Amino acid sequence: MTSTSAAESTATLARGAVRPLAVVVFWVVVWQVSALVVGHEVLLASPGSVVVRLSELSLTADFWGTVWTSFVRIAGGFAAASVLGTLGATLAASSRVVDALVTPALAAVRSAPVVSFIILVLIWVSSDQLALVISFLMVLPIIYTNVLEGIRHRDRALLEVADVFQVPRLRRLPAVDLPAVLPFFTAACRIGVGLAWKSGIAAEVIGLAEGSIGERLYEAKILLSSADLFAWTAVIIAVSFAVEKLLVAALRHVERRLA
Amino acid sequence: MIALRGIRHRFGAQLVLDDLDLDLDEGRVTALTGPNGSGKTTLSRFLLGLSVPDTGEVRGMDGRRRAAVFQENRLCEQLSAVGNVRLVLPRSTPSSAVAADLRRAGLDDPELAKPVRDLSGGQRRRVAIVRAVLAEADLLVLDEPFTGLDALGKVQVMAWVRDRCAGQTTLLITHDLAEARWFGARVVTLARL
């Protein structure tokens, strides 16, 4: 590499790091100016007061316990949906009857308002389990649809090769099936993680799940504490973002290993 | 004896095969020639169990193992040459044995470990041929197997295939009668309907 091209690469990297930071700074400034214009912390907390509140909260054991409680429930729902969605898609790919029965039902689940499910499920399960069930229900159709699409996009020519040479299923899986399905599963996870958190927290707010982030958001509303509302929202975004990045990185690693 | 009896098949309105009978001599090479569209590949798909004729039957293939070089290479792009071949062999087959045969078919050491997507067309064709030839099969179908090989490489690979497939029931689909003669094949010519 010449010194000119090395310098160009460094400049490109620097631009790549600076641009997102500049975007964040821009919106924080917009937020700060808006808070100054509104002039009332109850209506719109300033970035400074949110950061202070977040710092105060993060120093308490209760904060981490609350985050952990919500995380376990929502991640549990997401994991269950990933497993059952993948199994369901595998069954639907090999059985027209399963496909005909399950696909429309899950399309209906995907289209129905999440609040309808929250109220319905609240009749059946305790508020502690509500976030798990709701995030499961919201993620299940996404995983199912994407994995089914991935299975259907497998290379037919390679499947014929596997049939002719009678390659056992366990050996086909990493060679033929997973390389085709994994990109679809990864895309589903990207969408699914955010949706699991949004719907799970909504369920916690409505169900008033004890010791959850949703309960803290509800308290913030009752106490008219914008700073708390913004601080907990920031926590939700951060955890959801981190989980998505970690999960996608792990799946990309598997994709690279298979490739 | 592997045999096709009374095979009749159409693609839409086009009749491709009409009341065709064909016997494959056990342990010998049968060469199938004929113009494009005469149904050679279609016939091989019946033998491989990938398609079913409209009427007629395939005899002598129940429970028998098949191997094929398809018109296309049909390789797992992400796997190495050795990985592609080992996929169709018993797990106990050592990589070194597969690598030795790939070398004999004309692949160099650096090419053995690369994903096949990084190999040239000719090298990929060699991998597809080695995969089919090494597979434990009662019937080997070679559908225009040497397409894409340069003249020297073709001679090398043909010699290796002839040695390895001696005594194996083989269907060779080709447009080149010299290839058929090289394999000492009984030649069957299909006409376009």
CSV table of C-alpha atoms in Angstrom, one decimal:
chain,number,residue,atom,x,y,z
A,1,MET,CA,0.0,0.0,0.0
A,2,THR,CA,1.4,3.4,-0.9
A,3,SER,CA,1.5,6.2,1.7
A,4,THR,CA,-1.1,8.1,-0.2
A,5,SER,CA,-3.6,5.2,-0.2
A,6,ALA,CA,-2.8,4.6,3.5
A,7,ALA,CA,-3.6,8.2,4.3
A,8,GLU,CA,-6.8,8.0,2.3
A,9,SER,CA,-7.8,4.8,4.2
A,10,THR,CA,-7.1,6.5,7.6
A,11,ALA,CA,-9.1,9.5,6.5
A,12,THR,CA,-12.0,7.3,5.4
A,13,LEU,CA,-11.9,5.4,8.8
A,14,ALA,CA,-11.9,8.7,10.6
A,15,ARG,CA,-14.8,10.0,8.6
A,16,GLY,CA,-16.7,6.7,9.3
A,17,ALA,CA,-16.2,7.2,13.1
A,18,VAL,CA,-16.9,11.0,13.1
A,19,ARG,CA,-20.1,11.0,11.1
A,20,PRO,CA,-22.3,9.0,13.6
A,21,LEU,CA,-20.9,11.0,16.5
A,22,ALA,CA,-21.7,14.2,14.6
A,23,VAL,CA,-25.3,12.9,14.1
A,24,VAL,CA,-25.7,12.1,17.8
A,25,VAL,CA,-24.3,15.6,18.8
A,26,PHE,CA,-26.7,17.3,16.3
A,27,TRP,CA,-29.7,15.6,17.8
A,28,VAL,CA,-28.6,16.2,21.4
A,29,VAL,CA,-28.3,19.9,20.5
A,30,VAL,CA,-31.8,19.9,19.0
A,31,TRP,CA,-33.1,18.2,22.1
A,32,GLN,CA,-31.4,20.7,24.4
A,33,VAL,CA,-32.7,23.6,22.4
A,34,SER,CA,-36.2,22.1,22.4
A,35,ALA,CA,-36.0,21.7,26.2
A,36,LEU,CA,-34.9,25.3,26.6
A,37,VAL,CA,-37.8,26.5,24.3
A,38,VAL,CA,-40.4,24.4,26.3
A,39,GLY,CA,-38.8,25.6,29.5
A,40,HIS,CA,-40.4,23.0,31.7
A,41,GLU,CA,-38.7,19.8,32.9
A,42,VAL,CA,-42.0,18.0,33.4
A,43,LEU,CA,-43.0,18.5,29.8
A,44,LEU,CA,-39.6,17.8,28.3
A,45,ALA,CA,-36.5,16.9,30.3
A,46,SER,CA,-33.2,18.3,29.1
A,47,PRO,CA,-30.4,16.0,28.1
A,48,GLY,CA,-28.4,17.1,31.1
A,49,SER,CA,-31.1,16.2,33.7
A,50,VAL,CA,-31.6,12.8,32.0
A,51,VAL,CA,-27.9,12.0,32.2
A,52,VAL,CA,-27.9,13.0,35.9
A,53,ARG,CA,-30.9,10.9,36.6
A,54,LEU,CA,-29.5,7.9,34.7
A,55,SER,CA,-26.3,8.2,36.7
A,56,GLU,CA,-28.2,8.3,40.0
A,57,LEU,CA,-30.3,5.2,38.9
A,58,SER,CA,-27.3,3.2,37.8
A,59,LEU,CA,-25.7,3.6,41.2
A,60,THR,CA,-28.5,1.6,42.8
A,61,ALA,CA,-28.8,-2.2,43.0
A,62,ASP,CA,-32.5,-1.9,42.3
A,63,PHE,CA,-31.8,-0.4,38.8
A,64,TRP,CA,-29.7,-3.4,37.8
A,65,GLY,CA,-32.2,-5.8,39.3
A,66,THR,CA,-35.0,-4.1,37.3
A,67,VAL,CA,-33.0,-4.3,34.0
A,68,TRP,CA,-32.2,-7.9,34.7
A,69,THR,CA,-35.8,-8.8,35.4
A,70,SER,CA,-37.1,-7.3,32.1
A,71,PHE,CA,-34.1,-8.7,30.2
A,72,VAL,CA,-34.7,-12.3,31.4
A,73,ARG,CA,-38.4,-12.2,30.5
A,74,ILE,CA,-38.0,-10.5,27.1
A,75,ALA,CA,-35.0,-12.5,26.1
A,76,GLY,CA,-36.8,-15.7,27.2
A,77,GLY,CA,-39.7,-14.8,24.9
A,78,PHE,CA,-37.4,-14.1,22.1
A,79,ALA,CA,-35.4,-17.3,22.5
A,80,ALA,CA,-38.6,-19.4,22.7
A,81,ALA,CA,-39.9,-17.7,19.5
A,82,SER,CA,-36.6,-18.4,17.8
A,83,VAL,CA,-36.6,-22.0,18.6
A,84,LEU,CA,-40.3,-22.7,17.9
A,85,GLY,CA,-40.4,-20.4,14.9
A,86,THR,CA,-37.5,-22.3,13.3
A,87,LEU,CA,-39.0,-25.7,14.2
A,88,GLY,CA,-42.4,-24.5,12.8
A,89,ALA,CA,-40.9,-23.3,9.6
A,90,THR,CA,-39.0,-26.5,9.1
A,91,LEU,CA,-42.2,-28.5,9.5
A,92,ALA,CA,-44.1,-26.1,7.2
A,93,ALA,CA,-41.4,-26.5,4.6
A,94,SER,CA,-41.9,-30.2,4.5
A,95,SER,CA,-45.7,-30.3,5.1
A,96,ARG,CA,-48.3,-28.4,3.0
A,97,VAL,CA,-50.9,-29.1,5.7
A,98,VAL,CA,-48.8,-27.4,8.4
A,99,ASP,CA,-48.0,-24.6,6.0
A,100,ALA,CA,-51.6,-24.1,5.1
A,101,LEU,CA,-52.7,-24.1,8.8
A,102,VAL,CA,-49.9,-22.2,10.5
A,103,THR,CA,-48.9,-19.5,8.0
A,104,PRO,CA,-52.3,-17.6,7.9
A,105,ALA,CA,-52.6,-17.9,11.7
A,106,LEU,CA,-49.2,-16.3,12.2
A,107,ALA,CA,-49.9,-13.7,9.5
A,108,ALA,CA,-53.0,-12.7,11.6
A,109,VAL,CA,-50.8,-12.6,14.8
A,110,ARG,CA,-48.4,-10.3,13.0
A,111,SER,CA,-51.1,-7.9,11.8
A,112,ALA,CA,-53.1,-7.7,15.1
A,113,PRO,CA,-52.4,-4.8,17.5
A,114,VAL,CA,-50.1,-5.8,20.3
A,115,VAL,CA,-52.4,-4.2,22.8
A,116,SER,CA,-55.2,-6.7,21.9
A,117,PHE,CA,-52.8,-9.6,22.7
A,118,ILE,CA,-51.6,-7.9,26.0
A,119,ILE,CA,-55.2,-7.6,27.3
A,120,LEU,CA,-56.1,-11.1,26.1
A,121,VAL,CA,-53.0,-12.8,27.5
A,122,LEU,CA,-53.3,-10.9,30.8
A,123,ILE,CA,-56.5,-12.8,31.4
A,124,TRP,CA,-54.6,-16.1,31.1
A,125,VAL,CA,-51.2,-15.5,32.7
A,126,SER,CA,-49.9,-13.4,35.6
A,127,SER,CA,-48.3,-10.0,34.9
A,128,ASP,CA,-44.9,-11.5,35.7
A,129,GLN,CA,-45.1,-13.8,32.7
A,130,LEU,CA,-46.9,-11.3,30.4
A,131,ALA,CA,-43.7,-9.8,28.8
A,132,LEU,CA,-42.3,-13.2,28.0
A,133,VAL,CA,-45.5,-14.4,26.3
A,134,ILE,CA,-46.0,-11.1,24.4
A,135,SER,CA,-42.5,-10.9,23.1
A,136,PHE,CA,-42.8,-14.5,22.1
A,137,LEU,CA,-46.0,-13.9,20.2
A,138,MET,CA,-44.6,-10.8,18.4
A,139,VAL,CA,-41.3,-12.4,17.4
A,140,LEU,CA,-42.7,-15.9,16.5
A,141,PRO,CA,-44.2,-14.8,13.1
A,142,ILE,CA,-41.1,-12.9,12.0
A,143,ILE,CA,-38.7,-15.9,12.7
A,144,TYR,CA,-41.2,-18.3,11.2
A,145,THR,CA,-41.7,-16.3,8.0
A,146,ASN,CA,-38.0,-15.6,7.4
A,147,VAL,CA,-36.8,-19.1,8.2
A,148,LEU,CA,-39.4,-20.5,5.9
A,149,GLU,CA,-38.4,-18.1,3.2
A,150,GLY,CA,-34.7,-19.2,3.7
A,151,ILE,CA,-35.6,-22.9,3.5
A,152,ARG,CA,-37.5,-22.2,0.3
A,153,HIS,CA,-34.5,-20.3,-1.1
A,154,ARG,CA,-32.1,-23.2,-0.7
A,155,ASP,CA,-30.3,-24.2,-3.9
A,156,ARG,CA,-32.4,-26.8,-5.6
A,157,ALA,CA,-29.5,-28.1,-7.6
A,158,LEU,CA,-27.5,-28.8,-4.4
A,159,LEU,CA,-30.5,-30.5,-2.8
A,160,GLU,CA,-30.6,-32.8,-5.9
A,161,VAL,CA,-26.9,-33.5,-5.4
A,162,ALA,CA,-27.6,-34.4,-1.8
A,163,ASP,CA,-30.5,-36.7,-2.8
A,164,VAL,CA,-28.5,-38.5,-5.5
A,165,PHE,CA,-25.5,-39.0,-3.3
A,166,GLN,CA,-27.7,-39.8,-0.3
A,167,VAL,CA,-25.9,-37.4,1.9
A,168,PRO,CA,-27.3,-37.8,5.5
A,169,ARG,CA,-29.4,-35.0,6.9
A,170,LEU,CA,-26.9,-34.1,9.6
A,171,ARG,CA,-24.2,-33.6,7.0
A,172,ARG,CA,-26.5,-31.6,4.6
A,173,LEU,CA,-27.4,-29.2,7.4
A,174,PRO,CA,-24.1,-27.3,7.6
A,175,ALA,CA,-23.2,-27.7,3.9
A,176,VAL,CA,-26.5,-27.0,2.1
A,177,ASP,CA,-29.2,-25.9,4.5
A,178,LEU,CA,-27.6,-23.5,7.0
A,179,PRO,CA,-25.7,-21.3,4.5
A,180,ALA,CA,-29.0,-20.6,2.8
A,181,VAL,CA,-31.2,-20.2,5.8
A,182,LEU,CA,-28.8,-18.3,8.2
A,183,PRO,CA,-28.9,-14.9,6.4
A,184,PHE,CA,-32.7,-15.0,6.6
A,185,PHE,CA,-32.6,-16.0,10.3
A,186,THR,CA,-30.1,-13.2,11.0
A,187,ALA,CA,-32.4,-10.6,9.3
A,188,ALA,CA,-35.3,-11.9,11.4
A,189,CYS,CA,-33.3,-11.5,14.6
A,190,ARG,CA,-32.4,-7.9,13.7
A,191,ILE,CA,-36.1,-7.0,13.4
A,192,GLY,CA,-37.1,-9.4,16.2
A,193,VAL,CA,-34.9,-8.1,19.0
A,194,GLY,CA,-36.2,-4.5,18.8
A,195,LEU,CA,-39.8,-5.7,18.5
A,196,ALA,CA,-39.4,-8.1,21.5
A,197,TRP,CA,-38.3,-5.1,23.6
A,198,LYS,CA,-41.0,-2.7,22.4
A,199,SER,CA,-43.8,-5.2,22.9
A,200,GLY,CA,-42.4,-6.7,26.1
A,201,ILE,CA,-42.0,-3.3,27.7
A,202,ALA,CA,-45.5,-2.3,26.5
A,203,ALA,CA,-46.8,-5.5,28.2
A,204,GLU,CA,-45.0,-4.7,31.4
A,205,VAL,CA,-46.5,-1.1,31.5
A,206,ILE,CA,-50.0,-2.4,30.9
A,207,GLY,CA,-49.6,-5.4,33.2
A,208,LEU,CA,-47.7,-3.5,35.8
A,209,ALA,CA,-45.2,-6.3,36.2
A,210,GLU,CA,-43.5,-6.0,39.5
A,211,GLY,CA,-39.8,-5.0,39.5
A,212,SER,CA,-39.8,-4.4,35.7
A,213,ILE,CA,-38.7,-1.5,33.5
A,214,GLY,CA,-42.3,-1.2,32.5
A,215,GLU,CA,-43.4,-0.6,36.1
A,216,ARG,CA,-40.7,2.1,36.4
A,217,LEU,CA,-42.0,3.8,33.2
A,218,TYR,CA,-45.5,3.7,34.7
A,219,GLU,CA,-44.3,5.3,37.9
A,220,ALA,CA,-42.6,8.0,35.9
A,221,LYS,CA,-45.9,8.7,34.2
A,222,ILE,CA,-47.8,8.8,37.5
A,223,LEU,CA,-45.1,11.1,39.1
A,224,LEU,CA,-44.8,13.3,36.0
A,225,SER,CA,-41.1,12.6,36.0
A,226,SER,CA,-39.9,13.2,32.4
A,227,ALA,CA,-36.3,12.7,33.4
A,228,ASP,CA,-37.1,9.2,34.7
A,229,LEU,CA,-39.2,8.4,31.6
A,230,PHE,CA,-36.3,9.5,29.3
A,231,ALA,CA,-33.7,7.7,31.4
A,232,TRP,CA,-35.5,4.4,31.4
A,233,THR,CA,-36.3,4.8,27.7
A,234,ALA,CA,-32.5,5.3,27.1
A,235,VAL,CA,-31.9,2.1,29.0
A,236,ILE,CA,-34.3,0.2,26.9
A,237,ILE,CA,-32.8,1.5,23.7
A,238,ALA,CA,-29.2,0.8,24.9
A,239,VAL,CA,-30.0,-2.8,26.0
A,240,SER,CA,-32.0,-3.6,22.9
A,241,PHE,CA,-29.3,-2.1,20.7
A,242,ALA,CA,-26.5,-4.1,22.6
A,243,VAL,CA,-28.4,-7.4,22.4
A,244,GLU,CA,-29.1,-6.9,18.7
A,245,LYS,CA,-25.5,-6.1,18.0
A,246,LEU,CA,-24.2,-9.1,20.0
A,247,LEU,CA,-26.6,-11.5,18.5
A,248,VAL,CA,-26.0,-10.4,15.0
A,249,ALA,CA,-22.3,-10.5,15.5
A,250,ALA,CA,-22.5,-14.1,16.8
A,251,LEU,CA,-24.7,-15.1,13.9
A,252,ARG,CA,-22.3,-13.4,11.4
A,253,HIS,CA,-19.5,-15.3,13.0
A,254,VAL,CA,-21.3,-18.6,12.4
A,255,GLU,CA,-22.1,-17.5,8.9
A,256,ARG,CA,-18.4,-16.8,8.3
A,257,ARG,CA,-17.4,-20.1,9.7
A,258,LEU,CA,-19.8,-21.9,7.4
A,259,ALA,CA,-18.6,-19.9,4.5
B,1,MET,CA,-29.5,-55.2,-15.1
B,2,ILE,CA,-30.5,-51.5,-15.1
B,3,ALA,CA,-33.1,-50.9,-17.7
B,4,LEU,CA,-35.6,-48.3,-18.9
B,5,ARG,CA,-38.8,-49.7,-20.4
B,6,GLY,CA,-41.5,-47.9,-22.5
B,7,ILE,CA,-40.4,-44.4,-21.5
B,8,ARG,CA,-42.6,-41.7,-22.8
B,9,HIS,CA,-42.2,-38.1,-21.5
B,10,ARG,CA,-43.3,-34.6,-22.6
B,11,PHE,CA,-42.5,-31.1,-21.5
B,12,GLY,CA,-45.7,-29.2,-22.0
B,13,ALA,CA,-46.9,-30.0,-25.6
B,14,GLN,CA,-43.4,-31.1,-26.6
B,15,LEU,CA,-42.9,-34.9,-26.7
B,16,VAL,CA,-39.3,-35.6,-25.8
B,17,LEU,CA,-39.1,-39.4,-25.4
B,18,ASP,CA,-41.6,-41.8,-27.0
B,19,ASP,CA,-41.7,-45.5,-26.0
B,20,LEU,CA,-38.0,-45.7,-25.4
B,21,ASP,CA,-36.3,-48.9,-24.1
B,22,LEU,CA,-32.7,-48.8,-22.9
B,23,ASP,CA,-30.5,-51.4,-21.2
B,24,LEU,CA,-27.3,-50.5,-19.3
B,25,ASP,CA,-24.8,-53.2,-19.4
B,26,GLU,CA,-23.5,-54.1,-15.9
B,27,GLY,CA,-19.9,-53.1,-15.3
B,28,ARG,CA,-19.7,-51.3,-18.7
B,29,VAL,CA,-20.0,-47.8,-20.1
B,30,THR,CA,-23.0,-47.0,-22.1
B,31,ALA,CA,-22.6,-43.7,-24.1
B,32,LEU,CA,-25.7,-41.8,-24.9
B,33,THR,CA,-25.4,-39.3,-27.8
B,34,GLY,CA,-27.9,-37.3,-29.8
B,35,PRO,CA,-28.7,-33.7,-30.7
B,36,ASN,CA,-29.7,-31.1,-28.1
B,37,GLY,CA,-33.3,-31.6,-26.9
B,38,SER,CA,-33.3,-35.3,-27.7
B,39,GLY,CA,-33.9,-36.2,-24.0
B,40,LYS,CA,-30.5,-37.4,-22.9
B,41,THR,CA,-30.4,-35.5,-19.6
B,42,THR,CA,-34.1,-36.1,-19.0
B,43,LEU,CA,-33.4,-39.8,-19.3
B,44,SER,CA,-30.5,-39.6,-16.8
B,45,ARG,CA,-32.7,-37.8,-14.3
B,46,PHE,CA,-35.1,-40.8,-14.4
B,47,LEU,CA,-32.1,-43.1,-13.6
B,48,LEU,CA,-31.0,-40.8,-10.8
B,49,GLY,CA,-34.5,-40.8,-9.3
B,50,LEU,CA,-34.8,-37.0,-9.7
B,51,SER,CA,-37.8,-37.2,-12.1
B,52,VAL,CA,-40.5,-39.6,-13.0
B,53,PRO,CA,-41.4,-40.4,-16.6
B,54,ASP,CA,-45.0,-39.7,-17.7
B,55,THR,CA,-45.2,-43.5,-18.6
B,56,GLY,CA,-42.8,-46.3,-18.5
B,57,GLU,CA,-40.5,-47.6,-15.7
B,58,VAL,CA,-36.9,-47.7,-14.5
B,59,ARG,CA,-35.9,-51.3,-13.5
B,60,GLY,CA,-33.0,-52.5,-11.4
B,61,MET,CA,-32.4,-49.3,-9.4
B,62,ASP,CA,-34.2,-50.2,-6.2
B,63,GLY,CA,-31.9,-49.8,-3.3
B,64,ARG,CA,-28.9,-49.1,-5.5
B,65,ARG,CA,-26.6,-46.2,-5.0
B,66,ARG,CA,-26.2,-43.4,-7.6
B,67,ALA,CA,-23.5,-40.9,-8.3
B,68,ALA,CA,-23.4,-38.2,-11.0
B,69,VAL,CA,-21.5,-35.5,-12.7
B,70,PHE,CA,-24.3,-33.1,-13.7
B,71,GLN,CA,-24.1,-30.6,-16.6
B,72,GLU,CA,-23.5,-27.9,-14.0
B,73,ASN,CA,-20.8,-28.4,-11.3
B,74,ARG,CA,-23.3,-28.1,-8.4
B,75,LEU,CA,-20.7,-27.7,-5.7
B,76,CYS,CA,-21.1,-26.2,-2.2
B,77,GLU,CA,-19.4,-22.9,-3.0
B,78,GLN,CA,-18.2,-22.3,0.6
B,79,LEU,CA,-16.5,-25.7,1.0
B,80,SER,CA,-13.0,-26.6,-0.2
B,81,ALA,CA,-12.4,-29.1,-3.0
B,82,VAL,CA,-11.7,-31.8,-0.3
B,83,GLY,CA,-14.8,-30.7,1.6
B,84,ASN,CA,-17.0,-31.1,-1.4
B,85,VAL,CA,-15.8,-34.6,-2.2
B,86,ARG,CA,-15.8,-35.7,1.5
B,87,LEU,CA,-19.4,-34.6,1.8
B,88,VAL,CA,-20.6,-37.6,-0.3
B,89,LEU,CA,-18.1,-40.1,1.2
B,90,PRO,CA,-18.3,-42.0,4.5
B,91,ARG,CA,-17.1,-39.9,7.4
B,92,SER,CA,-14.2,-42.3,7.9
B,93,THR,CA,-12.6,-41.4,4.5
B,94,PRO,CA,-9.4,-39.6,5.3
B,95,SER,CA,-8.9,-36.1,3.7
B,96,SER,CA,-5.4,-37.2,2.6
B,97,ALA,CA,-6.9,-39.9,0.3
B,98,VAL,CA,-9.3,-37.5,-1.2
B,99,ALA,CA,-6.6,-34.9,-1.7
B,100,ALA,CA,-4.4,-37.5,-3.4
B,101,ASP,CA,-7.2,-38.3,-6.0
B,102,LEU,CA,-7.8,-34.5,-6.5
B,103,ARG,CA,-4.1,-34.1,-7.3
B,104,ARG,CA,-4.3,-37.0,-9.8
B,105,ALA,CA,-7.2,-35.2,-11.4
B,106,GLY,CA,-5.0,-32.1,-11.9
B,107,LEU,CA,-5.6,-29.9,-8.8
B,108,ASP,CA,-2.5,-28.4,-7.1
B,109,ASP,CA,-2.0,-28.4,-3.4
B,110,PRO,CA,-2.9,-24.7,-2.9
B,111,GLU,CA,-6.2,-25.2,-4.6
B,112,LEU,CA,-7.2,-28.1,-2.4
B,113,ALA,CA,-7.9,-26.0,0.7
B,114,LYS,CA,-9.5,-23.0,-1.1
B,115,PRO,CA,-13.3,-22.6,-1.2
B,116,VAL,CA,-14.3,-23.9,-4.6
B,117,ARG,CA,-15.8,-20.5,-5.4
B,118,ASP,CA,-12.2,-19.2,-5.7
B,119,LEU,CA,-11.2,-21.9,-8.2
B,120,SER,CA,-11.3,-21.6,-12.0
B,121,GLY,CA,-14.1,-23.2,-14.1
B,122,GLY,CA,-11.8,-26.1,-15.1
B,123,GLN,CA,-10.7,-26.8,-11.5
B,124,ARG,CA,-14.3,-26.8,-10.3
B,125,ARG,CA,-15.2,-29.3,-13.0
B,126,ARG,CA,-12.4,-31.5,-11.8
B,127,VAL,CA,-13.8,-31.4,-8.3
B,128,ALA,CA,-17.3,-32.3,-9.5
B,129,ILE,CA,-15.8,-35.3,-11.5
B,130,VAL,CA,-13.7,-36.5,-8.5
B,131,ARG,CA,-16.8,-36.3,-6.2
B,132,ALA,CA,-18.8,-38.5,-8.5
B,133,VAL,CA,-16.1,-41.0,-9.3
B,134,LEU,CA,-15.1,-41.5,-5.6
B,135,ALA,CA,-18.6,-41.9,-4.4
B,136,GLU,CA,-19.6,-45.5,-3.7
B,137,ALA,CA,-22.2,-46.1,-6.4
B,138,ASP,CA,-23.8,-48.9,-8.4
B,139,LEU,CA,-24.6,-46.5,-11.2
B,140,LEU,CA,-22.4,-43.5,-12.3
B,141,VAL,CA,-24.0,-40.9,-14.6
B,142,LEU,CA,-21.6,-38.6,-16.4
B,143,ASP,CA,-23.5,-35.8,-18.2
B,144,GLU,CA,-21.1,-34.1,-20.6
B,145,PRO,CA,-18.4,-34.4,-17.8
B,146,PHE,CA,-15.4,-33.0,-19.6
B,147,THR,CA,-17.0,-29.7,-20.8
B,148,GLY,CA,-14.8,-26.8,-19.8
B,149,LEU,CA,-11.5,-28.6,-19.5
B,150,ASP,CA,-8.6,-27.6,-21.7
B,151,ALA,CA,-7.3,-30.2,-24.2
B,152,LEU,CA,-4.4,-31.4,-22.0
B,153,GLY,CA,-6.5,-31.4,-18.8
B,154,LYS,CA,-9.2,-33.3,-20.5
B,155,VAL,CA,-6.9,-36.1,-21.5
B,156,GLN,CA,-5.5,-36.3,-18.0
B,157,VAL,CA,-8.9,-36.4,-16.3
B,158,MET,CA,-10.4,-38.8,-18.9
B,159,ALA,CA,-7.5,-41.2,-18.2
B,160,TRP,CA,-8.0,-41.0,-14.5
B,161,VAL,CA,-11.8,-41.5,-14.8
B,162,ARG,CA,-11.3,-44.5,-17.1
B,163,ASP,CA,-8.9,-46.2,-14.6
B,164,ARG,CA,-11.1,-45.5,-11.6
B,165,CYS,CA,-14.4,-46.5,-13.2
B,166,ALA,CA,-13.2,-49.7,-14.8
B,167,GLY,CA,-15.9,-52.3,-14.1
B,168,GLN,CA,-18.5,-49.8,-12.9
B,169,THR,CA,-21.9,-49.4,-14.6
B,170,THR,CA,-21.7,-46.0,-16.2
B,171,LEU,CA,-23.9,-43.9,-18.4
B,172,LEU,CA,-21.8,-41.3,-20.3
B,173,ILE,CA,-23.8,-38.5,-22.0
B,174,THR,CA,-21.7,-36.9,-24.7
B,175,HIS,CA,-21.7,-35.2,-28.0
B,176,ASP,CA,-18.2,-36.4,-28.7
B,177,LEU,CA,-18.0,-39.9,-30.2
B,178,ALA,CA,-14.2,-40.0,-29.6
B,179,GLU,CA,-14.9,-39.8,-25.9
B,180,ALA,CA,-17.3,-42.7,-26.1
B,181,ARG,CA,-14.7,-44.7,-28.0
B,182,TRP,CA,-12.0,-43.8,-25.4
B,183,PHE,CA,-14.2,-45.4,-22.8
B,184,GLY,CA,-14.9,-48.4,-25.0
B,185,ALA,CA,-18.6,-47.6,-24.6
B,186,ARG,CA,-21.6,-49.1,-26.3
B,187,VAL,CA,-23.1,-46.1,-28.1
B,188,VAL,CA,-26.8,-45.4,-28.1
B,189,THR,CA,-28.0,-42.5,-30.2
B,190,LEU,CA,-31.2,-40.6,-29.4
B,191,ALA,CA,-33.1,-38.8,-32.2
B,192,ARG,CA,-35.0,-35.5,-31.6
B,193,LEU,CA,-38.7,-36.1,-31.9
